[in-house]
mmCIF file of C-alpha atoms in Angstrom:
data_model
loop_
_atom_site.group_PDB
_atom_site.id
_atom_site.type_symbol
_atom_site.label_atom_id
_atom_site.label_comp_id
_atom_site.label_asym_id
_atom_site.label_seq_id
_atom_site.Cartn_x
_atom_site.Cartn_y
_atom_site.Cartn_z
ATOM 1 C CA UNK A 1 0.000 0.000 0.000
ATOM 2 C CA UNK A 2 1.525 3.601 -1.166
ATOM 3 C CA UNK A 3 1.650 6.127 1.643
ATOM 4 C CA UNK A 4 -0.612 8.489 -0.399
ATOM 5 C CA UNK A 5 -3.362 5.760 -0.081
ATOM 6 C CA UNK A 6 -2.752 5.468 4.161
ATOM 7 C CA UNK A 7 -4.421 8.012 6.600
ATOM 8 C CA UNK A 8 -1.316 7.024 8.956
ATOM 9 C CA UNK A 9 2.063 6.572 7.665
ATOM 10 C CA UNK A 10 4.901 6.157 9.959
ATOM 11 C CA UNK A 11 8.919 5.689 8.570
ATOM 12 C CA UNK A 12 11.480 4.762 10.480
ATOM 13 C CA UNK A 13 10.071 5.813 13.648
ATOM 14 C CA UNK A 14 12.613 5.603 16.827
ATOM 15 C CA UNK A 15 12.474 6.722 20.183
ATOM 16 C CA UNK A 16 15.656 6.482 23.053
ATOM 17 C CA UNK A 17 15.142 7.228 26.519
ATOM 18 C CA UNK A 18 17.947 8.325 28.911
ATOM 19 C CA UNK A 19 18.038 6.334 31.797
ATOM 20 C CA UNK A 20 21.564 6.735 33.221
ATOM 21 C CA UNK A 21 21.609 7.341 37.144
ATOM 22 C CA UNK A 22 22.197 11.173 38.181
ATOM 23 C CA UNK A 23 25.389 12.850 37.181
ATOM 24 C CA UNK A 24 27.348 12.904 40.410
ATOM 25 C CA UNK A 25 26.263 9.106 40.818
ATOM 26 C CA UNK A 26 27.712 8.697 37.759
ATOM 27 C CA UNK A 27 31.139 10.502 38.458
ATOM 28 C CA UNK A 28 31.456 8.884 41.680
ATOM 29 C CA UNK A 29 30.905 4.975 40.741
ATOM 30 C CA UNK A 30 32.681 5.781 37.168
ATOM 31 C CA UNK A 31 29.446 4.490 34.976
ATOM 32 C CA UNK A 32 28.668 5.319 31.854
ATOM 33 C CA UNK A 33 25.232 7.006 30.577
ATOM 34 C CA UNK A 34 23.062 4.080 29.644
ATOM 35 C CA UNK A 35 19.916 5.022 27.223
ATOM 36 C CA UNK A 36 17.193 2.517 26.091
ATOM 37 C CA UNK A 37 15.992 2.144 22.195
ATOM 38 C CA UNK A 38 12.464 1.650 23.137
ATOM 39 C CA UNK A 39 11.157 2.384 19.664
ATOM 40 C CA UNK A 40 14.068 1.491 17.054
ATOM 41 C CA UNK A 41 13.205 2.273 13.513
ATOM 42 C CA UNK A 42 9.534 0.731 13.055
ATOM 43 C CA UNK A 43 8.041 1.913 9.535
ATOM 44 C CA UNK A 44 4.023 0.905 8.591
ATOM 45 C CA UNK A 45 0.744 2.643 7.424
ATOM 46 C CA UNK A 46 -2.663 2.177 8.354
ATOM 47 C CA UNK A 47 -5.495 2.827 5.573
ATOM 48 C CA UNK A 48 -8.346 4.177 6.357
ATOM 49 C CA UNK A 49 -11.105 2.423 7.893
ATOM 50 C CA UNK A 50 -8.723 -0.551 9.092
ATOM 51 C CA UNK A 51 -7.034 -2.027 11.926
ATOM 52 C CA UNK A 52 -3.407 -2.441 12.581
ATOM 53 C CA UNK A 53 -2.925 -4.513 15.323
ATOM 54 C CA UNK A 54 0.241 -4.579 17.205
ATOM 55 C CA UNK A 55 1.760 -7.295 18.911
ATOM 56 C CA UNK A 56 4.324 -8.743 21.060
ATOM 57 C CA UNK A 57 5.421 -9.562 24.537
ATOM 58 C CA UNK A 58 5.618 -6.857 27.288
ATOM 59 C CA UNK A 59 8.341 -4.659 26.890
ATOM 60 C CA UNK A 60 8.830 -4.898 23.119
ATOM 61 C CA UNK A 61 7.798 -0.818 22.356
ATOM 62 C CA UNK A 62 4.336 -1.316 21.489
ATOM 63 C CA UNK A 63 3.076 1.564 23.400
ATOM 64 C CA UNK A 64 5.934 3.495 23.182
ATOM 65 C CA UNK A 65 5.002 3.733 19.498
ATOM 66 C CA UNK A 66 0.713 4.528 20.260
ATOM 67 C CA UNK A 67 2.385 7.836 22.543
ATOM 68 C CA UNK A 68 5.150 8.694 19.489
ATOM 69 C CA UNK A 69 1.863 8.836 17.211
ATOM 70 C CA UNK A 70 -0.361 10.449 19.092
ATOM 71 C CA UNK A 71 2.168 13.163 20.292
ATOM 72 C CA UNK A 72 2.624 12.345 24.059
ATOM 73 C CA UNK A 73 6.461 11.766 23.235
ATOM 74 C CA UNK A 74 8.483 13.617 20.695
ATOM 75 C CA UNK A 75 10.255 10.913 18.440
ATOM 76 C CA UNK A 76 14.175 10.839 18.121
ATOM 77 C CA UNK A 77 14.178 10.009 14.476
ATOM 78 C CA UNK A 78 11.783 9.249 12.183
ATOM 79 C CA UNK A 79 8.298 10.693 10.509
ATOM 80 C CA UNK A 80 4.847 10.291 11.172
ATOM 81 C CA UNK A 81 2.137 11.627 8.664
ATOM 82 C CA UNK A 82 -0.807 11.550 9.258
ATOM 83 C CA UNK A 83 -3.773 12.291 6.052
ATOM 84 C CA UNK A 84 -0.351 13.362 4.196
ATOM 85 C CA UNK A 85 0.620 15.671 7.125
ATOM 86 C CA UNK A 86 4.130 15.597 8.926
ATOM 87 C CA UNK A 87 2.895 15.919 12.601
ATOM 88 C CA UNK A 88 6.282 17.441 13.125
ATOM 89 C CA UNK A 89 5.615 20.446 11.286
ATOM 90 C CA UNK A 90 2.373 21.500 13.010
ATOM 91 C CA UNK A 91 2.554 23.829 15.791
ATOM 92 C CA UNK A 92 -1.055 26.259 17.443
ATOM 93 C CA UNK A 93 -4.163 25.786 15.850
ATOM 94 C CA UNK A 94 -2.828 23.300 13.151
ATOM 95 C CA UNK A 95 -2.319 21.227 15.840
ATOM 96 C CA UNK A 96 -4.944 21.577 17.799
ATOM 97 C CA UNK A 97 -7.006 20.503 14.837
ATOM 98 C CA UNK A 98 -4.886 17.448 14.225
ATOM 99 C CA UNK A 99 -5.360 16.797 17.961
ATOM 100 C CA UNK A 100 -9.592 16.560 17.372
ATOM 101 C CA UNK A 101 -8.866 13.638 14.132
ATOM 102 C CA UNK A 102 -6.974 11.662 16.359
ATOM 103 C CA UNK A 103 -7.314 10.127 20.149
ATOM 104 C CA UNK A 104 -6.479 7.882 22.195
ATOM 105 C CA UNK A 105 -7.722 5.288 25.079
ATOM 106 C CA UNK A 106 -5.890 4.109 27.450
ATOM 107 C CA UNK A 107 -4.919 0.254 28.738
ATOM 108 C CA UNK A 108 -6.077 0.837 32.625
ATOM 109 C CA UNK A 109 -10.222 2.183 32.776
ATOM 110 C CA UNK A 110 -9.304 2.713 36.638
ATOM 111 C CA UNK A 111 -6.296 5.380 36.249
ATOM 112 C CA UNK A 112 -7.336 7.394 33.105
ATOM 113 C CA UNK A 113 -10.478 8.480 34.458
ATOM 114 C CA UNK A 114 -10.758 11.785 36.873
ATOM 115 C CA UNK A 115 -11.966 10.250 40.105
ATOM 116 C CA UNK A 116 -13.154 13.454 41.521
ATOM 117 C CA UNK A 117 -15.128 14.210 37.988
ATOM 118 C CA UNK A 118 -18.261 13.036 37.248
ATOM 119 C CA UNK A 119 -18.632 11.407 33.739
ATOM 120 C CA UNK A 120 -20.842 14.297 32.409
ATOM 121 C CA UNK A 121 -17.261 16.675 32.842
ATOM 122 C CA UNK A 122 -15.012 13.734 31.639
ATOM 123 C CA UNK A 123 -16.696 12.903 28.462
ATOM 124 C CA UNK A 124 -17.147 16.759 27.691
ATOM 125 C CA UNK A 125 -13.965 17.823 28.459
ATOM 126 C CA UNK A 126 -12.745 17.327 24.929
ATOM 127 C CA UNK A 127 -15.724 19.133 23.651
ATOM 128 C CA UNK A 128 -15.238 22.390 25.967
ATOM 129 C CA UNK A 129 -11.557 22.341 24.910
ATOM 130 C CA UNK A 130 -11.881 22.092 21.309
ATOM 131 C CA UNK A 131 -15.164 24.653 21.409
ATOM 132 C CA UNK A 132 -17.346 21.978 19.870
ATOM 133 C CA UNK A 133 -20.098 22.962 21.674
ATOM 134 C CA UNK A 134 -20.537 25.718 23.790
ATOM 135 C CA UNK A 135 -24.018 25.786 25.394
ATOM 136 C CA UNK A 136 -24.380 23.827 28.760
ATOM 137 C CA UNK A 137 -27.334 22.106 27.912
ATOM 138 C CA UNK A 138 -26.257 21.293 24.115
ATOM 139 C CA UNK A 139 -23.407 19.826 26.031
ATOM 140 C CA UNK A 140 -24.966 17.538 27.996
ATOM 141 C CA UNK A 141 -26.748 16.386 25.431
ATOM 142 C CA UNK A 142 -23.766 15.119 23.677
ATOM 143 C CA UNK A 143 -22.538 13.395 26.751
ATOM 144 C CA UNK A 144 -25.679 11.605 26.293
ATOM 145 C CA UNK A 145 -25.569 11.230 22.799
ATOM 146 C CA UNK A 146 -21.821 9.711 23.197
ATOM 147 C CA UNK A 147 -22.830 6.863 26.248
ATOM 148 C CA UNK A 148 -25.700 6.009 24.471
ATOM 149 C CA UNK A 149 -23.023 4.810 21.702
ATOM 150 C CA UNK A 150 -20.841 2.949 23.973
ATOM 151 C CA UNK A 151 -24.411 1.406 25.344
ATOM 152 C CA UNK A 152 -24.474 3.548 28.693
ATOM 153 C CA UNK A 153 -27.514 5.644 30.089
ATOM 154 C CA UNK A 154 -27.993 9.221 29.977
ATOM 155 C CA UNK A 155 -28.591 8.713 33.728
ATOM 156 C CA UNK A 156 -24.844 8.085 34.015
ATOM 157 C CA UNK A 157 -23.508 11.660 33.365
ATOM 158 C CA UNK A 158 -24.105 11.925 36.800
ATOM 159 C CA UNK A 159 -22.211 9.477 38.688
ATOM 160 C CA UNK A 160 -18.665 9.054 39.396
ATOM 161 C CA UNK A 161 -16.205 7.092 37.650
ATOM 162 C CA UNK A 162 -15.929 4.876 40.984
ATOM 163 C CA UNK A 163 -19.568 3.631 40.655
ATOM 164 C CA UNK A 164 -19.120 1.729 37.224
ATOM 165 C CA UNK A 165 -17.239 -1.543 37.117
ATOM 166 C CA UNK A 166 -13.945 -2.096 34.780
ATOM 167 C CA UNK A 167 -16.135 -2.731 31.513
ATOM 168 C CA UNK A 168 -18.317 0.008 31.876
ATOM 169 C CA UNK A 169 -15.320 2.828 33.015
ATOM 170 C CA UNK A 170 -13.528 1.431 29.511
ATOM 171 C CA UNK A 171 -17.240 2.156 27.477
ATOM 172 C CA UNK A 172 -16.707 5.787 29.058
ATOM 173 C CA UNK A 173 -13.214 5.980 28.134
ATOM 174 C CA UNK A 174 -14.341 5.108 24.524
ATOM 175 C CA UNK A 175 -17.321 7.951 24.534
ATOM 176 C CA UNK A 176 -14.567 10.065 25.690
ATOM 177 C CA UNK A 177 -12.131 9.558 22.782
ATOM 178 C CA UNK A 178 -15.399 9.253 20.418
ATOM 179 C CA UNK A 179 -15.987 12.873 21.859
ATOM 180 C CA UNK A 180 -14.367 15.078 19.353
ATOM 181 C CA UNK A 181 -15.516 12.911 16.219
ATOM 182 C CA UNK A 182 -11.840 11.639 15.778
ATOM 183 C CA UNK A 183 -11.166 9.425 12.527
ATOM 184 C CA UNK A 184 -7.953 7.958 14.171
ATOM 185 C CA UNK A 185 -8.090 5.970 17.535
ATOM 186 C CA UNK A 186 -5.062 4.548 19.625
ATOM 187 C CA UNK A 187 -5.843 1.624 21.548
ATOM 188 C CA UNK A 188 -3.137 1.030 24.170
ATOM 189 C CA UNK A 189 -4.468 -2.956 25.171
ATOM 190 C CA UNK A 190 -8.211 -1.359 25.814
ATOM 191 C CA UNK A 191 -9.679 -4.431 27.120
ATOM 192 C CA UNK A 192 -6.717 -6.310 29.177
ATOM 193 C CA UNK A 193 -7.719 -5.308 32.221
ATOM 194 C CA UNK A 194 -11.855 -6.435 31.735
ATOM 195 C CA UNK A 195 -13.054 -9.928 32.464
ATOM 196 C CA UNK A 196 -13.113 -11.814 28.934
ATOM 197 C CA UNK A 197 -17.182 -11.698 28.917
ATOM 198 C CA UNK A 198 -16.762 -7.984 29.402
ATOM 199 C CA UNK A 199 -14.045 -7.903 26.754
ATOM 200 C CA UNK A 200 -16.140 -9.525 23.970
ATOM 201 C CA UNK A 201 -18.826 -6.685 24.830
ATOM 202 C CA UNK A 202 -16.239 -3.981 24.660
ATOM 203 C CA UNK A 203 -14.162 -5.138 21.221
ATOM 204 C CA UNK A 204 -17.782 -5.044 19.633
ATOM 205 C CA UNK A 205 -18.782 -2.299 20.394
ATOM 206 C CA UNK A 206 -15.628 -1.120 19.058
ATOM 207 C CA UNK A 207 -16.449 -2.662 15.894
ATOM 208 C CA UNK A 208 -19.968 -1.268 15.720
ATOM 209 C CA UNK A 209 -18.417 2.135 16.084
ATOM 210 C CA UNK A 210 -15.558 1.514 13.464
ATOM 211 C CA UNK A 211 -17.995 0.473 10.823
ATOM 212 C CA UNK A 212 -20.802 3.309 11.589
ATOM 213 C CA UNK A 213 -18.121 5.995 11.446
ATOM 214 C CA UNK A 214 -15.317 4.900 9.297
ATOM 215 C CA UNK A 215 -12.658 4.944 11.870
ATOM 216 C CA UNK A 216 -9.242 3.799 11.232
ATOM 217 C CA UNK A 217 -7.749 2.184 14.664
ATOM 218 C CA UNK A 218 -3.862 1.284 15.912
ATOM 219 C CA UNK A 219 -4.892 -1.612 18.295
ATOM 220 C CA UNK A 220 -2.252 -2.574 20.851
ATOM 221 C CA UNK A 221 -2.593 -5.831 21.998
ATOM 222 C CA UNK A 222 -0.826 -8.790 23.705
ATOM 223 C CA UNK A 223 -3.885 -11.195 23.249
ATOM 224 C CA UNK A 224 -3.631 -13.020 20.215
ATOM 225 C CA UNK A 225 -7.219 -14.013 20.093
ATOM 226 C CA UNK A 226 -8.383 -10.228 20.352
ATOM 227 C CA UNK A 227 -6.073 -9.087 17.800
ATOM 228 C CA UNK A 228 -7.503 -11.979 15.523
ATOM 229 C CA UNK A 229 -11.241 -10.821 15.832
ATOM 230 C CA UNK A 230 -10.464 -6.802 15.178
ATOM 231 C CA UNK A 231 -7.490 -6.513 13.295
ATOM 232 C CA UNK A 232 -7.272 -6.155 9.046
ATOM 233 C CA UNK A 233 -3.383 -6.375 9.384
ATOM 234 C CA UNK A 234 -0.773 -7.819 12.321
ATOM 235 C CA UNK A 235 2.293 -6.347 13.167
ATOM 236 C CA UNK A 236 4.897 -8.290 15.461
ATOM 237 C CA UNK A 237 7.429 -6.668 17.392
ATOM 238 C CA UNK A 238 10.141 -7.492 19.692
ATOM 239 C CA UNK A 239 12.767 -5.887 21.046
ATOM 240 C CA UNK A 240 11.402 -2.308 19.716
ATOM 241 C CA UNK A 241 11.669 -3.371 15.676
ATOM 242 C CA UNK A 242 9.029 -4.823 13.430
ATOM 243 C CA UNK A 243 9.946 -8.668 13.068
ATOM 244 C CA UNK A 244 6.560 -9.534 10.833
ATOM 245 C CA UNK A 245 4.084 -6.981 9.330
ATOM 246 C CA UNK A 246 1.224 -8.302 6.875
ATOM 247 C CA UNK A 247 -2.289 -9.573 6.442
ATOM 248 C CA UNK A 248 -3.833 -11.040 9.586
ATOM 249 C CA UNK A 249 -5.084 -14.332 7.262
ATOM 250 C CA UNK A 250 -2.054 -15.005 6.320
ATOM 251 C CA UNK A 251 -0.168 -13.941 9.217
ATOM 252 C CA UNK A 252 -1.971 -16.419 11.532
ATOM 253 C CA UNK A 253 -2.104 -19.264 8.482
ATOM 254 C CA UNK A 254 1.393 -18.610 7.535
ATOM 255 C CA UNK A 255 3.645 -17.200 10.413
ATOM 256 C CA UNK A 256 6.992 -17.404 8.544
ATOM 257 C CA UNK A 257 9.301 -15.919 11.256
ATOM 258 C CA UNK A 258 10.408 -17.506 14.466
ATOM 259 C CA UNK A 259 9.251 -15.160 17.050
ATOM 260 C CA UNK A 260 5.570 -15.393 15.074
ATOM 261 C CA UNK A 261 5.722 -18.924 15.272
ATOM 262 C CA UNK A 262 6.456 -19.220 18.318
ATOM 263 C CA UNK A 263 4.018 -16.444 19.958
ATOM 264 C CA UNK A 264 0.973 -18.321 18.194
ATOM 265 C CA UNK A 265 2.525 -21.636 19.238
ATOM 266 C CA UNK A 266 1.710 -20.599 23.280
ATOM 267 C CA UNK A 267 -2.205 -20.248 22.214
ATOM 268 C CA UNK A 268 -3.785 -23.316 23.419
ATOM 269 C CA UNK A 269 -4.703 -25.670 20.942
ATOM 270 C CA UNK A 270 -8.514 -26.433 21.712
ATOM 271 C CA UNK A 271 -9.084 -28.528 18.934
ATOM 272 C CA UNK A 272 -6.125 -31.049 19.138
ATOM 273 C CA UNK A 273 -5.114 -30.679 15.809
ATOM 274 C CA UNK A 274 -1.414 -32.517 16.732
ATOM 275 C CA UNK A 275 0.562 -30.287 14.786
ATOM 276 C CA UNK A 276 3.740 -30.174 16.209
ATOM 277 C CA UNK A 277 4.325 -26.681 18.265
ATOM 278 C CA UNK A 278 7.519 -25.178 19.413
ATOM 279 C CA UNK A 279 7.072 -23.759 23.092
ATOM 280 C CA UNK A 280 8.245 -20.005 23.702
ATOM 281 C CA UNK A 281 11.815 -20.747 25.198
ATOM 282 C CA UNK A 282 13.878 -17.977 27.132
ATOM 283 C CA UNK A 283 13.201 -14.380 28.390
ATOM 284 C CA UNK A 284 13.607 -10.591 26.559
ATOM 285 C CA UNK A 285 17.146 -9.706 26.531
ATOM 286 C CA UNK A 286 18.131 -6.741 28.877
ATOM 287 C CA UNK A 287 17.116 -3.308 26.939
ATOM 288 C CA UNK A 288 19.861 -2.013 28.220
ATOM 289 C CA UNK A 289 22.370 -4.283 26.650
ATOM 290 C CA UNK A 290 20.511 -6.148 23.391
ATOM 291 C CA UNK A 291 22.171 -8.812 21.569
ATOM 292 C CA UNK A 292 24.080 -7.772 18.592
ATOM 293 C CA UNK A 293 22.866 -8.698 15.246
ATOM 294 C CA UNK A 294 19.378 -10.296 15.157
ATOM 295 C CA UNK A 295 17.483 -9.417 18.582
ATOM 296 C CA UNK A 296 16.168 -12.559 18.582
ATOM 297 C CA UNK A 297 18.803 -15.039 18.329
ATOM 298 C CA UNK A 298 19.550 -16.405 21.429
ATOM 299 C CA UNK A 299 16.265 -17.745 21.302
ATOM 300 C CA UNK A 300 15.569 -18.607 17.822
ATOM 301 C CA UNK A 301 16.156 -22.074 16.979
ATOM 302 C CA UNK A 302 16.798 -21.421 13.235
ATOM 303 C CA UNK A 303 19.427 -18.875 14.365
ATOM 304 C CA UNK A 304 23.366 -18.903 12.644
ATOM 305 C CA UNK A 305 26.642 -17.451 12.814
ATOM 306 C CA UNK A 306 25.272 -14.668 10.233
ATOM 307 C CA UNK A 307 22.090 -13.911 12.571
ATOM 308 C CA UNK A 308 24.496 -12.903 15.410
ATOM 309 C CA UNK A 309 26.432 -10.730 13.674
ATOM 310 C CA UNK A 310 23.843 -8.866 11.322
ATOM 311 C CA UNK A 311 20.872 -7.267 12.047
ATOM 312 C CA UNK A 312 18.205 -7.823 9.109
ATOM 313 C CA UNK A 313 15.951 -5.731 7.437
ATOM 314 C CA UNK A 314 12.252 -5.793 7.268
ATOM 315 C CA UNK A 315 11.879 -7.501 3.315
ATOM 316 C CA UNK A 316 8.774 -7.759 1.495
ATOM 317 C CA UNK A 317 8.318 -11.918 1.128
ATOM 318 C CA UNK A 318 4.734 -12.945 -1.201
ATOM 319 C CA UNK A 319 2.956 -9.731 0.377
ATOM 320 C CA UNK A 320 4.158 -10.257 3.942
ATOM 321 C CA UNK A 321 7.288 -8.311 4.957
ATOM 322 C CA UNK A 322 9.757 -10.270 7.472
ATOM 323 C CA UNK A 323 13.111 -9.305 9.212
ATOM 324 C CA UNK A 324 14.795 -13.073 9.254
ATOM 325 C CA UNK A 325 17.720 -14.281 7.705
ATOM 326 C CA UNK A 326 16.144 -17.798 7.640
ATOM 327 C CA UNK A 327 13.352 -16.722 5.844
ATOM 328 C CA UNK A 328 15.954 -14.594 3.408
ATOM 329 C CA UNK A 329 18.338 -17.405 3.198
ATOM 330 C CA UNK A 330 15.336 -20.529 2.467
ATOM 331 C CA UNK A 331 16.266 -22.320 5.786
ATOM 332 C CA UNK A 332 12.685 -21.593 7.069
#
């Protein structure tokens, strides 16, 4: 897909965090300033209307890179456009109108909600800050408007976030995000902290919405299952680098790298097929010291002299595009 036909385009993307100890600590105990490449060079695009899911154990930079594109952190290399727009460029009102297109929700319904705020002044918030709507009463009838789509009462503008259970703070969270009419959503694991019956009710309504409004959605997910049922395309990522990127059919018929293979290996197989499965072996590597060459190699069981020595690059393979020297070479 050309970037002219994505709404998001991100290339090369990167983000490194400083994480030495304080200066004098530093002078004293003669260590070195240690940073962490939490985001390190990721490139996709997301057309409009779809899902791109992304995937990957904890720690691997998957919601390092929902922040980078929704402009909580300021990237240290790399470009995100978004309808043909370089975010970087925008500054005042341009990006305050970027800022209504695109939103966010967050992984924990408990934390991202105002405690002290009832859910009339959280789901309007957006609304008062962006001069949506002005009038009082207009307002609240927006709020309502907005739970009603996440299938909440009017009657629940006036309650308190603490009065709701997990499922039903994460429906407000959505009618919050939903409040400026974005066409871009960010969803940072939206549903991992919710029961799995309460899950299934909010990843449909999260369909409903998509397909009534046309939104385009970056879903961020550790769940395998989940990210089969909403996405249109699966990225994997480990380490903070794409390892996999393609179409979820053939990603989950045909996982061609190691890491894939492995992460859909661990899903229980509940209908005792007796294909033979290769267990998830080992832990991340340290961040703060990664393996040279290939991230994954001391885990990979396909791995080489070459794959310890040389990182590879993310290479288009029959539609799918894979960063494996196995898969380059034929091995796999």
């Amino acid at each position: 897909m050309s970037a002219s036909a994505a709404l998001v385009h991100v290339d090369d993307l990167a983000k490194v965090f400083d994480v030495s100890a304080p200066w004098l600590n530093r002078v004293i105990e003669r260590k070195p300033r240690q940073f962490v490449h939490a985001v390190d060079g990721v490139s996709f695009s997301i057309e409009r209307g779809k899902t791109l899911a992304l995937v990957g154990e904890s720690g691997c930079g998957k919601s390092t890179v929902a922040r980078l594109l929704v402009g909580l952190y300021g990237a240290t290399r790399g470009v995100v456009r978004f309808d043909g727009t370089d975010t970087r460029s925008l500054e005042g009102a341009t990006l305050r109108a970027l800022r209504r297109r695109m939103q966010m929700i967050f992984q924990d319904p408990y934390a991202s909600l105002n405690p002290r705020w009832k859910v009339l002044d959280i789901v309007a918030e957006p609304i008062r800050e962006h001069g949506l709507v002005t009038d009082a009463e207009l307002q609240r009838a927006k709020v309502a408007e907005l739970l009603a789509s996440v299938g909440l009462a009017a009657a629940d503008a006036e309650k308190f976030p603490h009065q709701f259970s997990g499922g039903q703070r994460q429906r407000i969270s959505i009618a919050r995000a939903l409040a400026t009419q974005p066409e871009f959503l960010v969803c940072d694991e939206p549903t991992s902290a919710l029961d799995v019956s309460v899950q299934a009710q909010v990843l449909n309504i999260m369909k409903d919405l998509q397909r009534q409004r046309g939104l385009t959605y970056l879903f961020i997910s550790h769940n395998l299952a989940v990210v089969r049922h909403v996405s249109d395309q699966v990225g994997v990522m480990y380490l903070g680098r794409l390892v996999e990127l393609g179409d979820k059919t053939d990603l989950f018929a045909r996982p061609r790298h190691p890491y894939t293979r492995m992460l859909l290996d661990a899903i229980p197989d509940i209908h005792m097929s007796g294909r033979s499965r290769t267990p998830v072996q080992g832990e991340v590597p340290n961040p703060l010291n990664p393996p040279s060459g290939c991230s994954f190699h001391p885990r990979c069981p396909h791995a080489n002299a070459r794959c310890s020595s040389e990182r590879p690059a993310l290479k288009s393979f029959n539609a799918m595009q894979i960063a494996c020297h196995a898969v380059e070479e034929g091995r796999i």
